[in-house]
Every structure is written in C-alpha cells, then in structure tokens.
Amino acid sequence: MITPRDNVALMQGYHSPQIDVAVRLNTNEAPDAPPEAWTNALSSALESIDWNRYPDRAATELRTAIGSLHGVGPEQIFAANGSNEVLQTVMLAFGGSGRTAAVWEPTYALHSHISRITGTAVIEGERAEDFSTDLAEVRRVIDEARPEVSFLCSPNNPTGVVDDETTVRSVLEMVTAIDGLLVVDEAYGQFAPWSADVLIGEDVPLVVTRTFSKTWSMAASRLGYLVGPEWIVAELEKVVLPYHLDAFKQVAGTLALAHADEMNERVSRLVEERGRLVSRLGELDVDVWPSGANFVLFRPRSVDGGEVWQRLVDRSVLVRNCSSWPRLEGCLRVTIGTPGEDDLFLSALEEALQ
Ligand SMILES: *Cc1c(COP(=O)(O)O)cnc(C)c1O
C-alpha cells in the first residue's frame, strides 16, 4: 500500500484542542469582533464582487493598503491565507530537500513543522534560561549548520519574550554572512515596543511576517502577509498557487485597514489589560514571564500545571496547556481577553490553585 513520505509519516499533526467552554483564552485571538462599520462596509462590498471571475491574482489593492501601513509599496508585500501560508511559501521557495532551517526552542511549533513538511531539515538551538535569544547559541547553530533559513519569533510564542533591536541586528549579521535568510515572525508585533520592519531593505536578507488573526480581530478570515525585499516577494509569487487569495478575503483585508486607528486603540487597551492581568497573577502562587504579546505564560508553583488546566476547564475556562512541552514543564499560557473574561479566568485560577 502507498505510504506518505517518510518525514510526513513520522509527523504529529498540529493540535490545539477546541473545547466548548464559556471563556476561551487558548488561541490568542482578539476578544472582540471587528468594528461594526467594517462588517457593514464588507456586506455592501460583497455585492460588487464578480463571483464568476477569478480574483485579482496580484491582490494589488490589498497589498498597496498593507504596504502603506509599513511605508513600502505593494511589490514589497506578499499576502497569503494566514501567516502560516506565508511561512509555508517562504519554505517552498527557500527551503526544501538538502536545505536546513534553524529555530531556537521553545518557540512557535509551526516553524519547524512547516519546514519539515517542505522537506527542509531542522536544526533546533536553545533559548537562554529566561527564554531570551542567546546570541552565543545562535552563533553556534549558524556556524554548525549554516541554515538557509533562520527563524526568530518576536514576541515569541508561547513565552511572550521580545527580541530587542540589537539582538535582531546581530542575528541578521550572522545570517547575512552565510548568505541565509532571516524570518522574523511578528504575529504579535503590534503588542511589542518595536518592529523589525525598520531593518528591511532591498539588499537585506530579512522578511517580517504579520497576521490579521490576532490584532485585526479576523482569525476567521485567514489572512497574513510578509514585508521584505521586492526580489524575495517575486520568488514567493513563483511558488504560491495561482489565485490563492480569494476575492472575499482581499476585500475584507483592504476594508479592515481603513480602521487602523480603532485597531491601535484596541491594542493599547489589551496592553493595559495585560498589565492588570500580570500584576494580579503576581499575587497568586504562580511564576509569570514578562510578555510583549497578547498572552502571558505562567507556571503554578504548588499544583501540577496539567491539573490546574483541567480544573480551569471544569470551571469553563480554556487556556493553552503547555505543561508537557520541552522546557515548559508545568506551564500554561493565557490569552488576554476582555476584562470580564479575565476576571472569570482569575477567580477560576484562584480556586484551581487551592
Ligand atoms: C498565531 C500565530 C501565527 C499565525 O497565524 P495565522 O492565523 O496563520 O496568520 C503565526 N505565528 C505565530 C507566532 C503565531 O502565534
């Protein structure tokens, strides 16, 4: 009987349990629906879609609108069905058989998973004790494996740690010296104090990926993008499937960008709420890591993390159970929700810790 390719046969698929609970704080989505003005504009825009025609293959309007957010033209933007498809397209073009990708754990599982799916070998380095990027370790991995693609994730999922500009510049120098490509995954970039998009240039081997799933309250629409040099975008356009971005999504994304001010306000409110949640967690019997994202990693000190996760589920609160992940033994990750949801989480957690 036919079997899948070896690296697929050995693979565990992506798992994030979706359980029916009252308070869902497990996948880092925005707690609120998009602005009503957006929903209304989208409904009327639907009437002018030529449903019998293929969509604009170049998604020019959408890419122009995204580019203006970052001060670049559409030729420096590549958009796809979620930033996961952006990452996959990067690996289809720059990874593959005989090539290597580098990650520093613990980090976003999809970086190594997508690399392996595309037949790319993965070398795993380690983050420092406090989960920051350890430049000596980055140097060791890059010297040893000379990876074609290196991944940073800032703010890092699931730890929340932000790489500062000096760190990203140093990694970029090492990657440039071996003719590699640096991917900085900024799925949570808007919650952090700075963005690596300031380092982008035509002769700089750097791409920065973003998503509409978190900040833009549009996880359901599956839209993500990267900003990078024009020549890299051109390579990605060669390997992605034709017409992969449907007309509906192109309109939805373009219209969302008209609400940038409101989205920025929401980000500020979430950052403030994160501060409140972190300080409340600080009063409980848990260790908390500082976060530059819309989630917080914590570890119960006296009760097993997996047990606390189950007790929260029993109280209809769902957080991400990282307690069996390497280096995250006993850890849980909670998404910042509305103040009401966060209060329900905090009181359930207080009970669960007893
Ligand atoms: C959520 C997330 C993504 C994104 O996802 P899409 O929904 O596919 O855009 C990418 N990277 C990280 C680190 C994430 O946490």
CSV table of C-alpha atoms and ligand atoms in Angstrom, one decimal:
chain,number,residue,atom,x,y,z
A,1,MET,CA,0.0,0.0,0.0
A,2,ILE,CA,1.1,3.5,-0.6
A,3,THR,CA,2.6,5.3,2.4
A,4,PRO,CA,3.3,9.0,2.8
A,5,ARG,CA,6.8,10.5,2.5
A,6,ASP,CA,8.9,9.4,5.5
A,7,ASN,CA,9.0,12.8,7.1
A,8,VAL,CA,5.2,13.0,6.8
A,9,ALA,CA,4.6,9.5,8.1
A,10,LEU,CA,6.6,10.3,11.3
A,11,MET,CA,4.8,13.6,11.9
A,12,GLN,CA,2.3,14.5,14.5
A,13,GLY,CA,-0.3,16.9,13.1
A,14,TYR,CA,-0.9,20.3,14.6
A,15,HIS,CA,-3.0,20.0,17.8
A,16,SER,CA,-4.8,22.7,19.7
A,17,PRO,CA,-7.9,21.3,21.4
A,18,GLN,CA,-11.1,23.3,20.8
A,19,ILE,CA,-13.4,22.6,23.7
A,20,ASP,CA,-16.8,24.2,24.2
A,21,VAL,CA,-16.4,26.5,27.2
A,22,ALA,CA,-17.7,29.9,28.3
A,23,VAL,CA,-14.2,31.6,28.4
A,24,ARG,CA,-11.8,30.8,25.5
A,25,LEU,CA,-8.4,32.1,26.2
A,26,ASN,CA,-6.3,29.5,24.4
A,27,THR,CA,-5.5,30.6,20.9
A,28,ASN,CA,-4.5,34.3,21.2
A,29,GLU,CA,-7.4,35.6,19.2
A,30,ALA,CA,-8.7,39.2,19.7
A,31,PRO,CA,-11.5,39.1,22.3
A,32,ASP,CA,-13.8,41.5,20.3
A,33,ALA,CA,-15.5,41.2,17.0
A,34,PRO,CA,-14.2,43.6,14.3
A,35,PRO,CA,-15.8,47.1,14.3
A,36,GLU,CA,-19.4,47.2,13.1
A,37,ALA,CA,-18.5,49.8,10.4
A,38,TRP,CA,-16.2,47.1,8.9
A,39,THR,CA,-18.9,44.5,8.9
A,40,ASN,CA,-21.3,46.9,7.2
A,41,ALA,CA,-18.8,48.0,4.6
A,42,LEU,CA,-18.0,44.4,3.9
A,43,SER,CA,-21.6,43.4,3.4
A,44,SER,CA,-22.1,46.2,0.8
A,45,ALA,CA,-18.8,45.4,-0.9
A,46,LEU,CA,-19.9,41.8,-1.4
A,47,GLU,CA,-22.4,43.0,-4.0
A,48,SER,CA,-19.7,44.3,-6.3
A,49,ILE,CA,-17.6,41.1,-6.4
A,50,ASP,CA,-17.6,39.5,-9.8
A,51,TRP,CA,-18.2,36.0,-8.4
A,52,ASN,CA,-17.9,34.3,-11.8
A,53,ARG,CA,-14.4,35.7,-12.3
A,54,TYR,CA,-11.1,34.8,-10.8
A,55,PRO,CA,-9.9,37.3,-8.2
A,56,ASP,CA,-7.1,39.8,-8.8
A,57,ARG,CA,-4.2,37.4,-8.8
A,58,ALA,CA,-1.8,40.1,-7.7
A,59,ALA,CA,-4.1,41.4,-4.9
A,60,THR,CA,-2.8,44.8,-5.7
A,61,GLU,CA,-5.3,46.9,-3.8
A,62,LEU,CA,-4.8,44.8,-0.6
A,63,ARG,CA,-1.0,44.8,-0.9
A,64,THR,CA,-1.0,48.5,-1.5
A,65,ALA,CA,-3.1,49.1,1.6
A,66,ILE,CA,-0.9,46.8,3.7
A,67,GLY,CA,2.3,48.4,2.3
A,68,SER,CA,1.2,51.9,3.3
A,69,LEU,CA,1.0,50.6,6.9
A,70,HIS,CA,4.7,49.8,6.7
A,71,GLY,CA,5.8,52.7,4.4
A,72,VAL,CA,6.6,50.4,1.5
A,73,GLY,CA,5.0,49.7,-1.9
A,74,PRO,CA,2.9,46.7,-2.9
A,75,GLU,CA,5.9,45.0,-4.5
A,76,GLN,CA,7.4,44.5,-1.0
A,77,ILE,CA,4.3,42.8,0.4
A,78,PHE,CA,3.4,39.1,0.0
A,79,ALA,CA,-0.1,38.2,1.3
A,80,ALA,CA,-1.5,34.7,1.8
A,81,ASN,CA,-4.1,32.6,3.7
A,82,GLY,CA,-2.8,33.3,7.2
A,83,SER,CA,0.8,33.9,8.1
A,84,ASN,CA,1.2,30.1,8.3
A,85,GLU,CA,0.7,30.0,4.5
A,86,VAL,CA,3.2,32.9,4.2
A,87,LEU,CA,5.7,30.8,6.2
A,88,GLN,CA,5.0,27.7,4.0
A,89,THR,CA,5.6,29.7,0.8
A,90,VAL,CA,8.9,31.0,2.2
A,91,MET,CA,9.9,27.4,2.9
A,92,LEU,CA,8.7,26.2,-0.6
A,93,ALA,CA,11.0,28.8,-2.2
A,94,PHE,CA,14.0,28.9,0.1
A,95,GLY,CA,13.8,25.6,2.0
A,96,GLY,CA,13.3,22.1,0.6
A,97,SER,CA,15.4,19.0,0.2
A,98,GLY,CA,19.0,19.4,1.0
A,99,ARG,CA,18.4,22.7,2.9
A,100,THR,CA,18.2,23.5,6.6
A,101,ALA,CA,16.1,25.8,8.8
A,102,ALA,CA,17.1,26.9,12.3
A,103,VAL,CA,14.8,27.5,15.2
A,104,TRP,CA,15.6,28.3,18.9
A,105,GLU,CA,13.3,26.5,21.3
A,106,PRO,CA,10.9,26.9,23.0
A,107,THR,CA,9.2,28.7,20.1
A,108,TYR,CA,6.2,28.6,17.7
A,109,ALA,CA,5.9,24.9,16.8
A,110,LEU,CA,4.8,25.7,13.2
A,111,HIS,CA,8.2,27.0,12.2
A,112,SER,CA,9.8,23.6,12.5
A,113,HIS,CA,6.6,21.7,11.5
A,114,ILE,CA,6.2,23.7,8.2
A,115,SER,CA,9.9,23.3,7.5
A,116,ARG,CA,9.7,19.6,7.8
A,117,ILE,CA,6.6,19.4,5.6
A,118,THR,CA,8.5,21.1,2.9
A,119,GLY,CA,11.3,18.5,3.2
A,120,THR,CA,13.6,21.0,4.9
A,121,ALA,CA,15.9,19.7,7.7
A,122,VAL,CA,15.5,21.4,11.0
A,123,ILE,CA,18.2,22.3,13.5
A,124,GLU,CA,17.0,23.2,16.9
A,125,GLY,CA,19.0,25.5,19.2
A,126,GLU,CA,18.0,26.6,22.7
A,127,ARG,CA,16.9,29.9,24.1
A,128,ALA,CA,18.5,31.2,27.3
A,129,GLU,CA,17.2,30.2,30.8
A,130,ASP,CA,14.9,33.3,30.7
A,131,PHE,CA,13.8,32.4,27.2
A,132,SER,CA,15.6,35.4,25.6
A,133,THR,CA,17.6,34.8,22.4
A,134,ASP,CA,21.1,33.7,23.3
A,135,LEU,CA,23.5,35.1,20.7
A,136,ALA,CA,26.3,32.7,21.5
A,137,GLU,CA,23.9,29.8,20.9
A,138,VAL,CA,22.6,31.4,17.7
A,139,ARG,CA,26.3,31.7,16.6
A,140,ARG,CA,26.9,28.0,17.4
A,141,VAL,CA,23.9,26.8,15.4
A,142,ILE,CA,24.6,29.0,12.4
A,143,ASP,CA,28.3,28.0,12.3
A,144,GLU,CA,27.5,24.4,12.7
A,145,ALA,CA,24.5,24.0,10.3
A,146,ARG,CA,24.8,27.0,8.0
A,147,PRO,CA,21.0,27.1,7.7
A,148,GLU,CA,19.4,28.6,4.6
A,149,VAL,CA,16.5,29.9,6.7
A,150,SER,CA,16.7,31.1,10.4
A,151,PHE,CA,13.5,31.9,12.4
A,152,LEU,CA,13.1,34.4,15.2
A,153,CYS,CA,9.7,34.9,16.8
A,154,SER,CA,9.3,38.3,18.5
A,155,PRO,CA,7.3,38.5,20.7
A,156,ASN,CA,7.9,34.8,21.0
A,157,ASN,CA,5.0,32.4,21.2
A,158,PRO,CA,4.5,30.8,23.8
A,159,THR,CA,6.8,32.7,26.1
A,160,GLY,CA,6.0,36.3,25.2
A,161,VAL,CA,9.6,37.4,25.2
A,162,VAL,CA,10.6,40.2,22.8
A,163,ASP,CA,13.9,40.3,21.0
A,164,ASP,CA,15.3,43.8,21.1
A,165,GLU,CA,16.8,45.6,18.1
A,166,THR,CA,20.4,44.9,19.0
A,167,THR,CA,19.6,41.2,19.2
A,168,VAL,CA,17.8,41.1,15.8
A,169,ARG,CA,20.6,43.1,14.2
A,170,SER,CA,23.2,40.7,15.5
A,171,VAL,CA,21.4,37.6,14.2
A,172,LEU,CA,20.8,39.4,10.9
A,173,GLU,CA,24.6,40.0,10.6
A,174,MET,CA,25.3,36.3,11.2
A,175,VAL,CA,22.6,35.2,8.7
A,176,THR,CA,23.9,37.7,6.1
A,177,ALA,CA,27.4,36.4,6.5
A,178,ILE,CA,26.4,32.8,5.5
A,179,ASP,CA,24.0,34.0,2.7
A,180,GLY,CA,21.0,32.9,4.6
A,181,LEU,CA,17.5,34.3,5.1
A,182,LEU,CA,16.2,35.6,8.4
A,183,VAL,CA,12.4,35.3,9.1
A,184,VAL,CA,11.1,37.4,12.0
A,185,ASP,CA,7.6,36.2,12.9
A,186,GLU,CA,5.8,39.2,14.3
A,187,ALA,CA,2.3,37.7,14.7
A,188,TYR,CA,2.2,39.7,17.9
A,189,GLY,CA,4.3,42.6,16.6
A,190,GLN,CA,1.7,45.3,17.4
A,191,PHE,CA,1.8,44.5,21.1
A,192,ALA,CA,5.5,44.9,21.3
A,193,PRO,CA,7.6,48.1,21.7
A,194,TRP,CA,9.3,47.9,18.3
A,195,SER,CA,9.2,46.2,14.9
A,196,ALA,CA,12.0,44.7,12.8
A,197,ASP,CA,10.3,46.2,9.8
A,198,VAL,CA,12.7,49.2,10.2
A,199,LEU,CA,15.6,46.9,9.2
A,200,ILE,CA,14.1,45.8,5.8
A,201,GLY,CA,16.0,46.8,2.7
A,202,GLU,CA,16.4,45.6,-0.8
A,203,ASP,CA,19.9,44.1,-0.1
A,204,VAL,CA,19.0,42.8,3.4
A,205,PRO,CA,18.0,39.1,3.6
A,206,LEU,CA,15.2,39.7,6.1
A,207,VAL,CA,11.4,39.2,6.0
A,208,VAL,CA,8.9,40.2,8.7
A,209,THR,CA,5.7,38.2,8.9
A,210,ARG,CA,2.4,39.6,10.3
A,211,THR,CA,-1.2,38.3,10.6
A,212,PHE,CA,-4.8,39.6,10.7
A,213,SER,CA,-5.6,36.8,13.1
A,214,LYS,CA,-4.6,38.5,16.4
A,215,THR,CA,-4.7,42.3,16.3
A,216,TRP,CA,-7.2,42.7,13.5
A,217,SER,CA,-9.9,40.5,15.0
A,218,MET,CA,-10.0,38.5,11.8
A,219,ALA,CA,-8.8,35.0,12.7
A,220,ALA,CA,-11.8,33.6,10.8
A,221,SER,CA,-10.8,35.2,7.5
A,222,ARG,CA,-7.3,33.6,7.4
A,223,LEU,CA,-5.1,36.4,6.1
A,224,GLY,CA,-1.4,37.1,6.8
A,225,TYR,CA,1.5,38.7,5.0
A,226,LEU,CA,5.2,39.5,5.0
A,227,VAL,CA,7.2,42.6,4.3
A,228,GLY,CA,10.5,42.2,2.7
A,229,PRO,CA,12.7,42.9,-0.3
A,230,GLU,CA,11.0,43.1,-3.7
A,231,TRP,CA,13.1,40.2,-5.1
A,232,ILE,CA,12.1,37.9,-2.3
A,233,VAL,CA,8.4,38.7,-2.9
A,234,ALA,CA,8.9,37.9,-6.6
A,235,GLU,CA,10.3,34.4,-5.7
A,236,LEU,CA,7.4,33.7,-3.5
A,237,GLU,CA,4.9,34.7,-6.2
A,238,LYS,CA,6.5,32.0,-8.4
A,239,VAL,CA,5.8,29.1,-6.0
A,240,VAL,CA,2.4,30.0,-4.5
A,241,LEU,CA,-0.7,28.6,-6.1
A,242,PRO,CA,-2.4,30.9,-8.7
A,243,TYR,CA,-5.4,32.8,-7.3
A,244,HIS,CA,-4.7,31.5,-3.8
A,245,LEU,CA,-6.2,34.7,-2.2
A,246,ASP,CA,-10.0,34.8,-2.8
A,247,ALA,CA,-11.8,38.0,-3.7
A,248,PHE,CA,-13.7,38.0,-0.4
A,249,LYS,CA,-10.6,37.9,1.7
A,250,GLN,CA,-8.9,40.6,-0.4
A,251,VAL,CA,-11.9,43.0,0.2
A,252,ALA,CA,-12.1,42.1,3.9
A,253,GLY,CA,-8.5,42.8,4.4
A,254,THR,CA,-8.5,46.1,2.5
A,255,LEU,CA,-11.5,47.4,4.3
A,256,ALA,CA,-10.1,46.4,7.7
A,257,LEU,CA,-7.1,48.7,7.1
A,258,ALA,CA,-9.4,51.7,7.0
A,259,HIS,CA,-9.9,51.1,10.7
A,260,ALA,CA,-6.3,51.2,11.7
A,261,ASP,CA,-6.9,53.9,14.4
A,262,GLU,CA,-9.6,51.8,16.2
A,263,MET,CA,-7.4,48.7,16.0
A,264,ASN,CA,-4.5,50.6,17.5
A,265,GLU,CA,-6.8,51.7,20.3
A,266,ARG,CA,-7.8,48.1,20.9
A,267,VAL,CA,-4.1,47.1,21.0
A,268,SER,CA,-3.5,49.8,23.7
A,269,ARG,CA,-6.4,48.6,25.7
A,270,LEU,CA,-5.2,45.0,25.5
A,271,VAL,CA,-1.6,46.1,26.6
A,272,GLU,CA,-3.1,47.9,29.6
A,273,GLU,CA,-5.3,44.8,30.4
A,274,ARG,CA,-2.1,42.7,30.1
A,275,GLY,CA,-0.5,44.8,32.8
A,276,ARG,CA,-3.5,44.3,35.1
A,277,LEU,CA,-3.5,40.5,34.5
A,278,VAL,CA,0.2,40.2,35.1
A,279,SER,CA,0.0,42.1,38.3
A,280,ARG,CA,-3.0,40.0,39.5
A,281,LEU,CA,-1.1,36.8,38.6
A,282,GLY,CA,1.8,38.2,40.6
A,283,GLU,CA,-0.3,38.0,43.7
A,284,LEU,CA,-1.0,34.3,43.2
A,285,ASP,CA,1.1,31.2,43.7
A,286,VAL,CA,2.5,31.1,40.1
A,287,ASP,CA,5.6,32.2,38.3
A,288,VAL,CA,4.9,34.7,35.5
A,289,TRP,CA,7.1,35.6,32.5
A,290,PRO,CA,7.1,39.2,31.2
A,291,SER,CA,5.2,39.4,27.9
A,292,GLY,CA,5.2,41.7,24.9
A,293,ALA,CA,2.3,39.9,23.3
A,294,ASN,CA,-1.5,39.5,23.9
A,295,PHE,CA,-0.9,36.4,26.1
A,296,VAL,CA,1.0,35.5,29.3
A,297,LEU,CA,2.9,32.4,30.2
A,298,PHE,CA,2.8,31.3,33.8
A,299,ARG,CA,3.6,28.2,35.9
A,300,PRO,CA,1.7,27.2,39.1
A,301,ARG,CA,4.2,26.6,41.9
A,302,SER,CA,2.4,24.2,44.1
A,303,VAL,CA,-0.1,22.4,41.9
A,304,ASP,CA,0.8,20.5,38.7
A,305,GLY,CA,0.2,22.6,35.6
A,306,GLY,CA,-1.8,19.9,33.8
A,307,GLU,CA,-4.1,19.5,36.9
A,308,VAL,CA,-4.6,23.3,37.0
A,309,TRP,CA,-5.5,23.2,33.3
A,310,GLN,CA,-8.1,20.5,33.9
A,311,ARG,CA,-9.6,22.4,36.9
A,312,LEU,CA,-9.9,25.5,34.7
A,313,VAL,CA,-11.7,23.5,32.0
A,314,ASP,CA,-14.0,22.2,34.7
A,315,ARG,CA,-14.8,25.8,35.5
A,316,SER,CA,-15.5,26.5,31.8
A,317,VAL,CA,-12.2,28.4,31.2
A,318,LEU,CA,-9.9,27.2,28.4
A,319,VAL,CA,-6.2,28.2,28.4
A,320,ARG,CA,-3.3,26.6,26.4
A,321,ASN,CA,-1.8,23.6,28.1
A,322,CYS,CA,2.0,23.8,27.5
A,323,SER,CA,2.7,21.7,30.6
A,324,SER,CA,4.2,18.8,28.7
A,325,TRP,CA,6.2,20.8,26.2
A,326,PRO,CA,10.0,20.6,26.5
A,327,ARG,CA,11.4,23.3,28.8
A,328,LEU,CA,7.8,24.4,29.6
A,329,GLU,CA,7.1,21.7,32.2
A,330,GLY,CA,4.0,22.8,34.2
A,331,CYS,CA,3.4,26.0,32.2
A,332,LEU,CA,0.1,27.4,31.0
A,333,ARG,CA,-0.5,30.2,28.5
A,334,VAL,CA,-3.5,32.5,28.8
A,335,THR,CA,-4.7,34.9,26.1
A,336,ILE,CA,-5.6,38.5,27.2
A,337,GLY,CA,-9.4,38.6,26.9
A,338,THR,CA,-12.0,41.2,27.9
A,339,PRO,CA,-11.7,42.5,31.5
A,340,GLY,CA,-14.8,40.3,32.2
A,341,GLU,CA,-13.3,37.2,30.7
A,342,ASP,CA,-10.0,37.8,32.5
A,343,ASP,CA,-11.8,38.2,35.9
A,344,LEU,CA,-13.6,34.9,35.3
A,345,PHE,CA,-10.2,33.3,34.5
A,346,LEU,CA,-8.6,34.8,37.6
A,347,SER,CA,-11.2,33.7,40.0
A,348,ALA,CA,-11.3,30.2,38.4
A,349,LEU,CA,-7.5,30.1,38.7
A,350,GLU,CA,-7.6,31.1,42.4
A,351,GLU,CA,-9.8,28.2,43.1
A,352,ALA,CA,-7.8,25.8,40.9
A,353,LEU,CA,-4.6,26.7,42.8
A,354,GLN,CA,-6.0,25.6,46.1
B,1,LIG,C1,-1.0,32.8,15.6
B,1,LIG,C2,0.4,32.8,15.1
B,1,LIG,C3,0.6,32.8,13.7
B,1,LIG,C4,-0.4,32.8,12.8
B,1,LIG,O1,-1.2,32.6,12.2
B,1,LIG,P1,-2.2,32.7,11.0
B,1,LIG,O2,-3.5,32.7,11.7
B,1,LIG,O3,-1.9,31.6,10.2
B,1,LIG,O4,-1.9,34.1,10.4
B,1,LIG,C5,1.9,32.9,13.2
B,1,LIG,N1,3.0,32.9,14.1
B,1,LIG,C6,2.8,32.9,15.4
B,1,LIG,C7,4.0,33.0,16.2
B,1,LIG,C8,1.5,32.8,15.9
B,1,LIG,O5,1.4,32.8,17.2
